[in-house]
Each structure stands twice: as C-alpha cells, then as structure tokens.
Tab-separated table of C-alpha atoms and ligand atoms in Angstrom:
chain	number	residue	atom	x	y	z
A	1024	MET	CA	-15.576	4.259	1.095
A	1025	ARG	CA	-15.886	3.743	4.729
A	1026	ALA	CA	-13.591	2.892	7.723
A	1027	GLY	CA	-11.923	-0.614	7.000
A	1028	LEU	CA	-10.257	-1.427	10.272
A	1029	LEU	CA	-11.196	-4.782	11.587
A	1030	GLU	CA	-10.893	-5.903	15.013
A	1031	TRP	CA	-9.597	-9.616	15.404
A	1032	SER	CA	-12.940	-10.798	16.828
A	1033	THR	CA	-14.620	-9.447	13.648
A	1034	VAL	CA	-12.242	-11.352	11.438
A	1035	GLU	CA	-12.987	-14.603	13.533
A	1036	ALA	CA	-16.749	-14.107	13.005
A	1037	PHE	CA	-16.107	-13.698	9.372
A	1038	ARG	CA	-14.017	-16.998	9.505
A	1039	ALA	CA	-16.539	-18.876	11.563
A	1040	ALA	CA	-19.342	-17.974	8.864
A	1041	GLY	CA	-17.024	-19.254	6.072
A	1042	VAL	CA	-16.689	-15.866	4.418
A	1043	ALA	CA	-13.165	-14.960	4.879
A	1044	HIS	CA	-11.377	-16.397	2.090
A	1045	ARG	CA	-10.516	-13.088	0.352
A	1046	LEU	CA	-10.281	-11.206	3.734
A	1047	ASP	CA	-7.454	-13.879	4.614
A	1048	ARG	CA	-5.844	-13.290	1.334
A	1049	HIS	CA	-6.040	-9.398	0.998
A	1050	GLY	CA	-6.393	-8.144	4.378
A	1051	MET	CA	-3.446	-6.294	5.806
A	1052	VAL	CA	-2.605	-7.274	9.169
A	1053	HIS	CA	-1.574	-4.280	11.739
A	1054	ASP	CA	0.462	-5.225	14.471
A	1055	GLY	CA	0.882	-1.537	15.892
A	1056	MET	CA	0.109	2.218	15.180
A	1057	GLU	CA	1.954	5.374	15.408
A	1058	LEU	CA	0.760	8.419	17.451
A	1059	ARG	CA	2.540	11.639	16.332
A	1060	HIS	CA	2.201	14.861	18.451
A	1061	ASP	CA	4.286	17.945	19.129
A	1062	GLY	CA	7.161	16.868	16.697
A	1063	ALA	CA	7.383	13.532	18.431
A	1064	ALA	CA	6.234	9.974	17.427
A	1065	PHE	CA	5.744	6.770	19.353
A	1066	ARG	CA	4.515	3.324	18.121
A	1067	LEU	CA	1.808	1.635	20.133
A	1068	ALA	CA	2.392	-2.070	19.604
A	1069	PHE	CA	-0.875	-3.398	20.237
A	1070	SER	CA	-0.375	-7.025	19.292
A	1071	GLU	CA	2.421	-7.269	21.619
A	1072	LEU	CA	0.368	-5.407	24.289
A	1073	THR	CA	-2.764	-7.372	23.764
A	1074	GLY	CA	-1.907	-10.574	21.845
A	1075	VAL	CA	-4.247	-9.713	18.872
A	1076	PRO	CA	-3.693	-7.602	15.802
A	1077	MET	CA	-5.957	-5.573	13.446
A	1078	VAL	CA	-6.620	-5.958	10.005
A	1079	VAL	CA	-7.205	-3.570	7.179
A	1080	TYR	CA	-9.896	-4.569	4.850
A	1081	GLY	CA	-12.343	-2.212	2.996
A	1082	GLN	CA	-16.152	-2.407	3.987
A	1083	GLN	CA	-17.277	-2.745	0.279
A	1084	GLU	CA	-14.899	-5.931	0.053
A	1085	ILE	CA	-16.980	-7.357	2.862
A	1086	VAL	CA	-20.226	-6.412	1.349
A	1087	LYS	CA	-19.046	-8.274	-1.856
A	1088	ASP	CA	-17.937	-11.240	0.355
A	1089	LEU	CA	-21.279	-11.515	2.061
A	1090	ILE	CA	-23.379	-11.058	-0.917
A	1091	GLY	CA	-21.226	-13.661	-2.805
A	1092	ALA	CA	-21.794	-16.218	-0.154
A	1093	ARG	CA	-25.429	-15.733	0.112
A	1094	LEU	CA	-25.592	-16.247	-3.676
A	1095	GLU	CA	-23.602	-19.270	-3.709
A	1096	SER	CA	-25.573	-20.990	-0.920
A	1097	GLN	CA	-28.785	-20.292	-3.207
A	1098	GLY	CA	-30.029	-17.983	-0.251
A	1099	GLU	CA	-32.490	-15.494	-1.224
A	1100	ILE	CA	-31.228	-11.754	-1.593
A	1101	HIS	CA	-33.086	-8.868	-3.389
A	1102	PHE	CA	-31.834	-5.665	-4.923
A	1103	GLY	CA	-33.786	-2.515	-5.477
A	1104	VAL	CA	-36.513	-3.194	-2.958
A	1105	THR	CA	-38.588	-0.011	-2.262
A	1106	ASP	CA	-41.308	1.144	-0.016
A	1107	VAL	CA	-40.333	-0.989	2.822
A	1108	ARG	CA	-42.840	-0.559	5.616
A	1109	ILE	CA	-42.697	-2.511	8.912
A	1110	CYS	CA	-46.651	-2.942	9.290
A	1111	GLN	CA	-46.631	-4.856	12.483
A	1112	VAL	CA	-44.328	-5.919	15.222
A	1113	GLY	CA	-46.081	-8.800	17.341
A	1114	VAL	CA	-44.835	-11.052	20.086
A	1115	ASP	CA	-45.095	-14.004	17.719
A	1116	GLY	CA	-44.013	-12.591	14.477
A	1117	SER	CA	-43.710	-9.273	12.302
A	1118	LEU	CA	-45.311	-8.191	8.913
A	1119	VAL	CA	-43.125	-6.260	6.371
A	1120	GLN	CA	-44.619	-4.694	3.141
A	1121	CYS	CA	-42.340	-3.558	0.221
A	1122	THR	CA	-42.089	-3.334	-3.585
A	1123	LEU	CA	-40.132	-6.073	-5.260
A	1124	ASP	CA	-39.408	-5.532	-8.817
A	1125	GLY	CA	-42.520	-3.224	-9.170
A	1126	ILE	CA	-44.779	-5.911	-7.325
A	1127	PRO	CA	-46.213	-5.256	-3.883
A	1128	VAL	CA	-45.160	-8.010	-1.533
A	1129	GLU	CA	-45.948	-8.854	2.120
A	1130	ILE	CA	-43.364	-10.691	4.343
A	1131	SER	CA	-44.351	-12.206	7.387
A	1132	CYS	CA	-41.456	-13.564	9.480
A	1133	GLU	CA	-40.925	-14.796	13.111
A	1134	PHE	CA	-38.074	-12.218	13.830
A	1135	LEU	CA	-36.977	-9.321	12.075
A	1136	ALA	CA	-33.110	-7.962	12.282
A	1137	GLY	CA	-33.248	-4.438	11.694
A	1138	CYS	CA	-29.809	-3.714	10.047
A	1139	ASP	CA	-30.943	-0.866	7.854
A	1140	GLY	CA	-28.949	1.877	9.470
A	1141	HIS	CA	-30.012	5.139	11.273
A	1142	HIS	CA	-32.560	6.473	8.595
A	1143	GLY	CA	-33.856	3.044	8.172
A	1144	VAL	CA	-37.482	2.061	8.831
A	1145	SER	CA	-36.542	-0.396	11.798
A	1146	ARG	CA	-35.766	2.053	14.343
A	1147	ALA	CA	-38.841	4.026	13.722
A	1148	ALA	CA	-40.831	0.796	14.104
A	1149	ILE	CA	-40.477	0.743	17.845
A	1150	PRO	CA	-43.258	2.628	19.397
A	1151	ALA	CA	-42.334	6.395	20.438
A	1152	GLN	CA	-43.344	5.731	24.264
A	1153	ARG	CA	-40.956	2.775	24.196
A	1154	ARG	CA	-38.078	4.718	22.583
A	1155	SER	CA	-35.211	6.828	24.382
A	1156	SER	CA	-32.081	7.895	22.765
A	1157	HIS	CA	-28.909	9.856	23.516
A	1158	GLN	CA	-27.212	11.861	20.676
A	1159	TRP	CA	-24.626	14.389	20.543
A	1160	ALA	CA	-22.398	16.082	17.602
A	1161	TYR	CA	-18.876	16.997	17.627
A	1162	PRO	CA	-17.840	20.540	16.350
A	1163	PHE	CA	-15.711	19.109	13.556
A	1164	ALA	CA	-15.720	16.751	10.484
A	1165	TRP	CA	-13.391	14.660	8.641
A	1166	LEU	CA	-12.218	15.204	5.026
A	1167	GLY	CA	-11.654	11.922	3.923
A	1168	VAL	CA	-9.600	11.065	0.558
A	1169	LEU	CA	-8.666	7.887	-1.210
A	1170	ALA	CA	-5.590	8.220	-3.297
A	1171	LYS	CA	-3.515	6.421	-5.657
A	1172	ALA	CA	-0.383	6.760	-3.627
A	1173	PRO	CA	1.689	4.440	-1.423
A	1174	PRO	CA	0.846	5.164	2.367
A	1175	LEU	CA	3.498	7.039	4.125
A	1176	SER	CA	4.165	4.104	6.536
A	1177	PRO	CA	2.845	0.460	6.506
A	1178	GLU	CA	0.994	1.197	9.823
A	1179	LEU	CA	-1.703	3.849	10.589
A	1180	ILE	CA	-0.627	7.230	11.692
A	1181	TYR	CA	-2.662	9.297	14.113
A	1182	ALA	CA	-1.310	12.867	14.052
A	1183	VAL	CA	-2.206	15.346	16.689
A	1184	THR	CA	-1.200	18.916	15.820
A	1185	ASP	CA	-2.334	22.561	16.570
A	1186	ARG	CA	-3.606	22.773	13.104
A	1187	GLY	CA	-6.205	19.737	13.653
A	1188	PHE	CA	-5.954	15.929	13.471
A	1189	ALA	CA	-4.939	13.946	10.484
A	1190	LEU	CA	-4.988	10.248	9.988
A	1191	GLN	CA	-2.903	8.069	7.513
A	1192	SER	CA	-4.493	4.767	6.711
A	1193	MET	CA	-4.746	2.673	3.527
A	1194	ARG	CA	-6.610	0.064	1.508
A	1195	SER	CA	-3.548	-1.524	-0.208
A	1196	PRO	CA	-0.031	-1.082	-0.608
A	1197	ASP	CA	-0.426	1.554	-3.358
A	1198	VAL	CA	-3.837	3.297	-2.415
A	1199	SER	CA	-3.755	5.479	0.610
A	1200	ARG	CA	-6.778	6.614	2.675
A	1201	LEU	CA	-6.153	9.785	4.304
A	1202	TYR	CA	-8.462	11.979	6.674
A	1203	LEU	CA	-8.178	15.709	7.853
A	1204	GLN	CA	-9.952	17.376	10.640
A	1205	VAL	CA	-11.814	20.205	9.140
A	1206	PRO	CA	-14.816	22.591	10.261
A	1207	PRO	CA	-18.066	20.780	10.401
A	1208	ASN	CA	-19.805	22.803	7.515
A	1209	GLU	CA	-16.709	23.113	5.278
A	1210	PRO	CA	-17.812	22.499	1.641
A	1211	ILE	CA	-16.267	19.248	0.439
A	1212	HIS	CA	-14.626	21.088	-2.595
A	1213	LEU	CA	-13.408	24.240	-0.825
A	1214	ARG	CA	-9.791	23.000	-0.856
A	1215	SER	CA	-8.048	21.994	-4.118
A	1216	ASP	CA	-6.317	18.668	-4.215
A	1217	GLU	CA	-2.839	20.610	-3.804
A	1218	GLU	CA	-4.269	22.288	-0.805
A	1219	ILE	CA	-5.291	19.123	0.827
A	1220	TRP	CA	-1.921	17.367	0.038
A	1221	HIS	CA	-0.193	20.263	1.499
A	1222	GLU	CA	-2.219	20.162	4.827
A	1223	LEU	CA	-1.797	16.286	5.140
A	1224	ASP	CA	1.927	16.836	4.666
A	1225	LEU	CA	2.023	19.588	7.356
A	1226	ARG	CA	0.040	17.610	9.830
A	1227	LEU	CA	1.401	14.241	9.357
A	1228	THR	CA	5.099	14.998	8.534
A	1229	GLY	CA	5.445	18.532	9.902
A	1230	GLY	CA	5.647	19.854	6.323
A	1231	THR	CA	8.756	17.892	5.297
A	1232	GLY	CA	7.289	17.039	1.836
A	1233	LYS	CA	7.846	13.335	2.664
A	1234	LEU	CA	4.139	12.142	2.373
A	1235	PRO	CA	3.665	10.429	-1.020
A	1236	THR	CA	1.127	12.063	-3.139
A	1237	GLY	CA	-0.845	10.835	-6.154
A	1238	THR	CA	-4.314	11.170	-7.931
A	1239	ILE	CA	-7.062	11.730	-5.331
A	1240	THR	CA	-10.035	9.484	-6.616
A	1241	GLU	CA	-12.452	9.974	-3.995
A	1242	ARG	CA	-13.498	12.548	-1.455
A	1243	VAL	CA	-16.005	12.418	1.569
A	1244	LEU	CA	-16.925	14.751	4.528
A	1245	VAL	CA	-17.776	12.617	7.710
A	1246	GLY	CA	-19.561	14.534	10.347
A	1247	LEU	CA	-18.551	13.380	13.705
A	1248	ARG	CA	-21.541	12.373	15.852
A	1249	ALA	CA	-22.878	9.805	18.370
A	1250	HIS	CA	-26.232	8.170	18.809
A	1251	VAL	CA	-27.436	5.310	21.221
A	1252	GLU	CA	-31.003	3.953	21.133
A	1253	GLU	CA	-31.584	2.450	24.674
A	1254	HIS	CA	-34.167	0.106	23.235
A	1255	MET	CA	-32.502	-2.300	20.737
A	1256	GLN	CA	-35.268	-4.769	20.972
A	1257	TYR	CA	-39.076	-4.620	20.930
A	1258	ARG	CA	-41.060	-7.980	20.854
A	1259	THR	CA	-39.773	-9.861	17.521
A	1260	LEU	CA	-37.708	-6.845	16.206
A	1261	PHE	CA	-34.037	-6.426	16.966
A	1262	LEU	CA	-31.978	-3.316	16.186
A	1263	LEU	CA	-28.321	-4.011	14.966
A	1264	GLY	CA	-25.496	-1.658	14.008
A	1265	ASP	CA	-26.160	1.912	12.954
A	1266	ALA	CA	-29.777	1.286	13.311
A	1267	ALA	CA	-29.067	1.247	17.238
A	1268	HIS	CA	-25.841	3.145	17.545
A	1269	ILE	CA	-23.576	5.512	15.711
A	1270	VAL	CA	-20.080	6.113	16.912
A	1271	PRO	CA	-17.589	8.823	15.535
A	1272	PRO	CA	-15.070	7.175	13.244
A	1273	SER	CA	-11.970	8.017	15.518
A	1274	ALA	CA	-11.505	4.586	16.623
A	1275	ALA	CA	-13.176	2.733	13.671
A	1276	LYS	CA	-15.507	0.824	16.006
A	1277	GLY	CA	-19.006	1.185	13.788
A	1278	LEU	CA	-18.392	-1.861	11.750
A	1279	ASN	CA	-16.933	-3.896	14.493
A	1280	MET	CA	-19.847	-3.032	16.885
A	1281	ALA	CA	-22.404	-4.072	14.219
A	1282	VAL	CA	-20.763	-7.338	13.520
A	1283	ALA	CA	-20.824	-8.067	17.397
A	1284	ASP	CA	-24.524	-7.204	17.421
A	1285	ALA	CA	-25.065	-9.567	14.487
A	1286	ARG	CA	-23.122	-12.421	16.080
A	1287	LEU	CA	-24.973	-11.940	19.283
A	1288	LEU	CA	-28.182	-12.039	17.592
A	1289	ALA	CA	-27.395	-15.134	15.380
A	1290	GLU	CA	-26.397	-16.976	18.569
A	1291	GLY	CA	-29.757	-16.224	20.147
A	1292	LEU	CA	-31.731	-17.192	17.171
A	1293	ASP	CA	-29.704	-20.322	16.718
A	1294	HIS	CA	-30.416	-21.160	20.217
A	1295	TRP	CA	-33.974	-20.485	20.110
A	1296	TYR	CA	-34.358	-22.750	16.897
A	1297	ARG	CA	-32.410	-25.476	18.340
A	1298	SER	CA	-33.939	-25.624	21.977
A	1299	GLY	CA	-36.917	-23.447	21.769
A	1300	ARG	CA	-35.592	-21.439	24.617
A	1301	ARG	CA	-35.630	-17.655	24.318
A	1302	ASP	CA	-33.331	-16.773	27.027
A	1303	LEU	CA	-30.441	-15.536	24.863
A	1304	LEU	CA	-32.765	-13.603	22.684
A	1305	ASP	CA	-34.316	-11.873	25.652
A	1306	GLY	CA	-30.590	-10.950	26.890
A	1307	TYR	CA	-29.855	-9.371	23.454
A	1308	GLN	CA	-30.671	-5.996	24.424
A	1309	SER	CA	-28.847	-5.585	27.727
A	1310	HIS	CA	-25.651	-7.166	26.216
A	1311	SER	CA	-25.484	-5.265	23.204
A	1312	LEU	CA	-26.237	-1.933	24.917
A	1313	ARG	CA	-23.683	-2.433	27.713
A	1314	ARG	CA	-21.236	-3.123	24.812
A	1315	ALA	CA	-22.375	-0.155	22.619
A	1316	TRP	CA	-21.650	2.141	25.674
A	1317	HIS	CA	-18.208	0.995	25.952
A	1318	GLY	CA	-17.625	1.443	22.139
A	1319	GLN	CA	-19.155	5.015	22.580
A	1320	GLU	CA	-16.796	5.583	25.571
A	1321	PHE	CA	-13.776	4.748	23.828
A	1322	SER	CA	-14.747	6.634	20.657
A	1323	GLU	CA	-15.287	9.709	22.678
A	1324	PHE	CA	-12.111	9.288	24.539
A	1325	MET	CA	-10.042	8.883	21.094
A	1326	THR	CA	-12.104	11.833	19.435
A	1327	SER	CA	-11.209	14.326	22.223
A	1328	LEU	CA	-7.674	12.959	22.484
A	1329	LEU	CA	-7.089	13.514	18.790
A	1330	HIS	CA	-8.908	16.757	17.865
A	1331	VAL	CA	-8.535	20.342	18.440
A	1332	SER	CA	-11.853	21.859	19.658
A	1333	PRO	CA	-12.750	25.300	18.096
A	1334	GLY	CA	-12.230	27.799	20.904
A	1335	GLU	CA	-10.253	25.401	23.030
A	1336	SER	CA	-8.309	27.000	25.869
A	1337	ALA	CA	-4.377	26.646	26.316
A	1338	ALA	CA	-5.189	24.629	29.348
A	1339	GLN	CA	-7.149	22.037	27.471
A	1340	ARG	CA	-4.423	21.662	24.830
A	1341	ARG	CA	-1.787	21.106	27.537
A	1342	MET	CA	-3.979	18.370	29.182
A	1343	ARG	CA	-4.399	16.673	25.925
A	1344	ARG	CA	-0.724	16.695	25.371
A	1345	ALA	CA	-0.263	15.074	28.822
A	1346	ARG	CA	-2.870	12.423	28.024
A	1347	LEU	CA	-0.791	11.565	24.900
A	1348	ASP	CA	2.539	11.756	26.944
A	1349	LEU	CA	0.931	9.267	29.402
A	1350	LEU	CA	0.251	6.727	26.681
A	1351	ARG	CA	3.894	6.767	25.706
A	1352	ARG	CA	5.269	6.895	29.207
A	1353	SER	CA	3.385	4.317	30.977
A	1354	SER	CA	2.903	0.660	29.562
A	1355	THR	CA	-0.125	0.376	31.862
A	1356	ALA	CA	-1.919	3.200	30.339
A	1357	ALA	CA	-0.712	1.921	26.738
A	1358	THR	CA	-2.047	-1.428	27.519
A	1359	ALA	CA	-5.411	-0.362	28.652
A	1360	PHE	CA	-5.727	1.982	25.429
A	1361	ALA	CA	-4.411	-1.117	23.207
A	1362	GLU	CA	-6.997	-3.500	24.738
A	1363	GLN	CA	-10.061	-1.088	23.978
A	1364	TYR	CA	-8.490	-0.208	20.441
A	1365	VAL	CA	-8.450	-3.705	19.468
A	1366	GLY	CA	-11.828	-4.414	21.046
A	1367	LEU	CA	-10.694	-7.095	23.864
A	1368	SER	CA	-12.226	-5.058	26.833
A	1369	ARG	CA	-15.609	-4.516	25.442
A	1370	PRO	CA	-18.243	-6.816	27.149
B	2878	PHB	C1	-9.859	3.862	7.797
B	2878	PHB	O1	-8.913	3.009	7.262
B	2878	PHB	O2	-10.797	4.556	6.944
B	2878	PHB	C2	-9.771	4.181	9.201
B	2878	PHB	C3	-8.772	3.784	9.945
B	2878	PHB	C4	-8.875	4.043	11.163
B	2878	PHB	C5	-9.676	4.944	11.808
B	2878	PHB	C6	-10.754	5.444	11.143
B	2878	PHB	C7	-10.722	5.094	9.786
B	2878	PHB	O3	-9.676	5.371	13.182
C-alpha cells in the first residue's frame, strides 16, 4: 500500500488515456491540507492558492485500472515473467530475453521503456561508464499503518512535534492511512497496535484521545531515501519513474513524477511514429532530469520541514518552527509552497 496522493496533472493524464472512470468516481478530491505544530494548526488551501486540487486514490487501484484497460483493448500483457535480461541496447533497437510460462522467449523492439523500479534490470543495462548517480538516506523511517477507522479529518494532516512527525491520510471515508516517524532500523513489530494508536494520538491531537481508532490491517516500514540517475536515456532505452529517481515519501511525489515521465516518453514516441522525427525523444532526458531535480528538491524541503533529526540542536528546531510559521504568516510563502505541493511549478 503506497502513497495515493495524485496531482491534478496526473489525474488529467489518466483521463486523457481513458483510464479514469473509477478514479473519477472514487477519488477523493482535496482542496487543502492541515499543518500542525507547537499546539497550533493552520490550513493550507492549495486549491484556492493554485487553482488545482489533489486527489486521494490508492496506487493499487491505478494498477487495476491500467491492467483492466490493457486487457479490454486486447493488448498483450504477461504475468509471472522471470529471468528478464536486456541483452542488447542498440541505436536502432533493443533485445530482451525472458522466460514466459516456462518458455524462453526473445523480444526485439524499437524502443525499451524501463519502468521496472530501482532494483530492475533497466537501470543496470546502461553501461557503467555512461552512468552517474546521486543518492542519500535520511536518518529516520516511516511506520505506516492502514486501519479500519474513519480519518480524524477529511483533509490530510501533517503534524510536526518534538516526538517526531506524524501524518494522517486516508483511502476512503472509513479507511485511514497513518504514518509515524520512527528510527530507521526500528523492527516493524516493535510497537503494539495500542502503542501505535497512542503515539499517533499524541502527535496528531496532542494526546486528547480524539483520534478515531480501529483495526490495523497492514503495517509497512518505509525508509526515507533519495536517488537520481543522471542518465535516463541510452540509445533506445529510456528510464522512467523509480528506475531513474527515488524521492522520500514526504511530499508523495514518486508516483506523480513517474506518470510525468511516462507522459513525456509517450509524446516522444507518438511524435516519432507520426513524423519520423526524433527531437522529442532526444530531449527526454534533459526535460525529465530537470523535473526530477525539482521534485527531489521539494521532497527534501518537506522532509526537513517535517522531521526531527536525531541529535538535532535546539537552534535547528527553532529554525524549523520559524519555517513553519512563515508558511502561516506569509501568503506568498504559502502560495510558493502550494504550487510545489500540487506540482504546478515543476518544469
Ligand atoms: C498517503 O496517502 O499514503 C500519503 C499522503 C501524503 C504523503 C505521503 C503519503 O505526503
């Protein structure tokens, strides 16, 4: 169960692709969010500030919708594919080998879209001398739970406390998605369900007991890390989404950045097949990379704004509070933040 917060441009991309029927019906439109710190709360009305809302819709639901659309259009789709190997990446085409239903298969193609994540084969298929990357990790993790409990509030709540960060999100009007900042190597079952609810209530409501509780149906531990591949394109191979860049989940940008990559590559391929011109395809990397760094920068900004770092000094803590305070006091600062949060200011 991964982040399910869609930017408006992501929703529009699904609409344009004709796969938004269920999203339009079940997606929960959000016009604002709440930031809580030092016992105070303020609402950041991003729809009002930027003209676009965000939509909460689970990633698994998107995967279902995409698979459904592919099957409906009689498109080819294979499950249980193993031993995937990219044997050749040429200037005119690429070659992939894999095992399909127990049978070794070779697939030759004009272009390869590497959408197979950080641990996939695509990233590794770019020759080492052509690769360079940047990566770093944050000294904390998120313990995420899915619970049969109505959310405390219909809007997301980002709570910054001296005990650490907490986030209230949701998947439906009676299913909450909640996160706690925890030490990076905390065993996932260290805390009992009661302890988790208690800590969430402390951080989200100041311990008033107002947080609705219920059965926890799922737990995940999410490490916070960042990665950017500087080469997202090699001959006829293109890297998209997590294969090219990982962001910490603080701003929920991962899926949205992946969809933006897919859209850009699709435009490039469409242009190539219609006009025989490669200019859009050739520009894929410079555009995507610039955008990836914008996403990375905002994710870094939100991560440092929301979390307490181990060993943080009192001065650093005070400065974080001043940064939060600025968002409340200055509509210019709030608007700049909102534009980045909804993804409008990314190139
Ligand atoms: C989520 O709903 O899982 C979610 C929402 C907002 C975030 C991260 C995760 O910033």
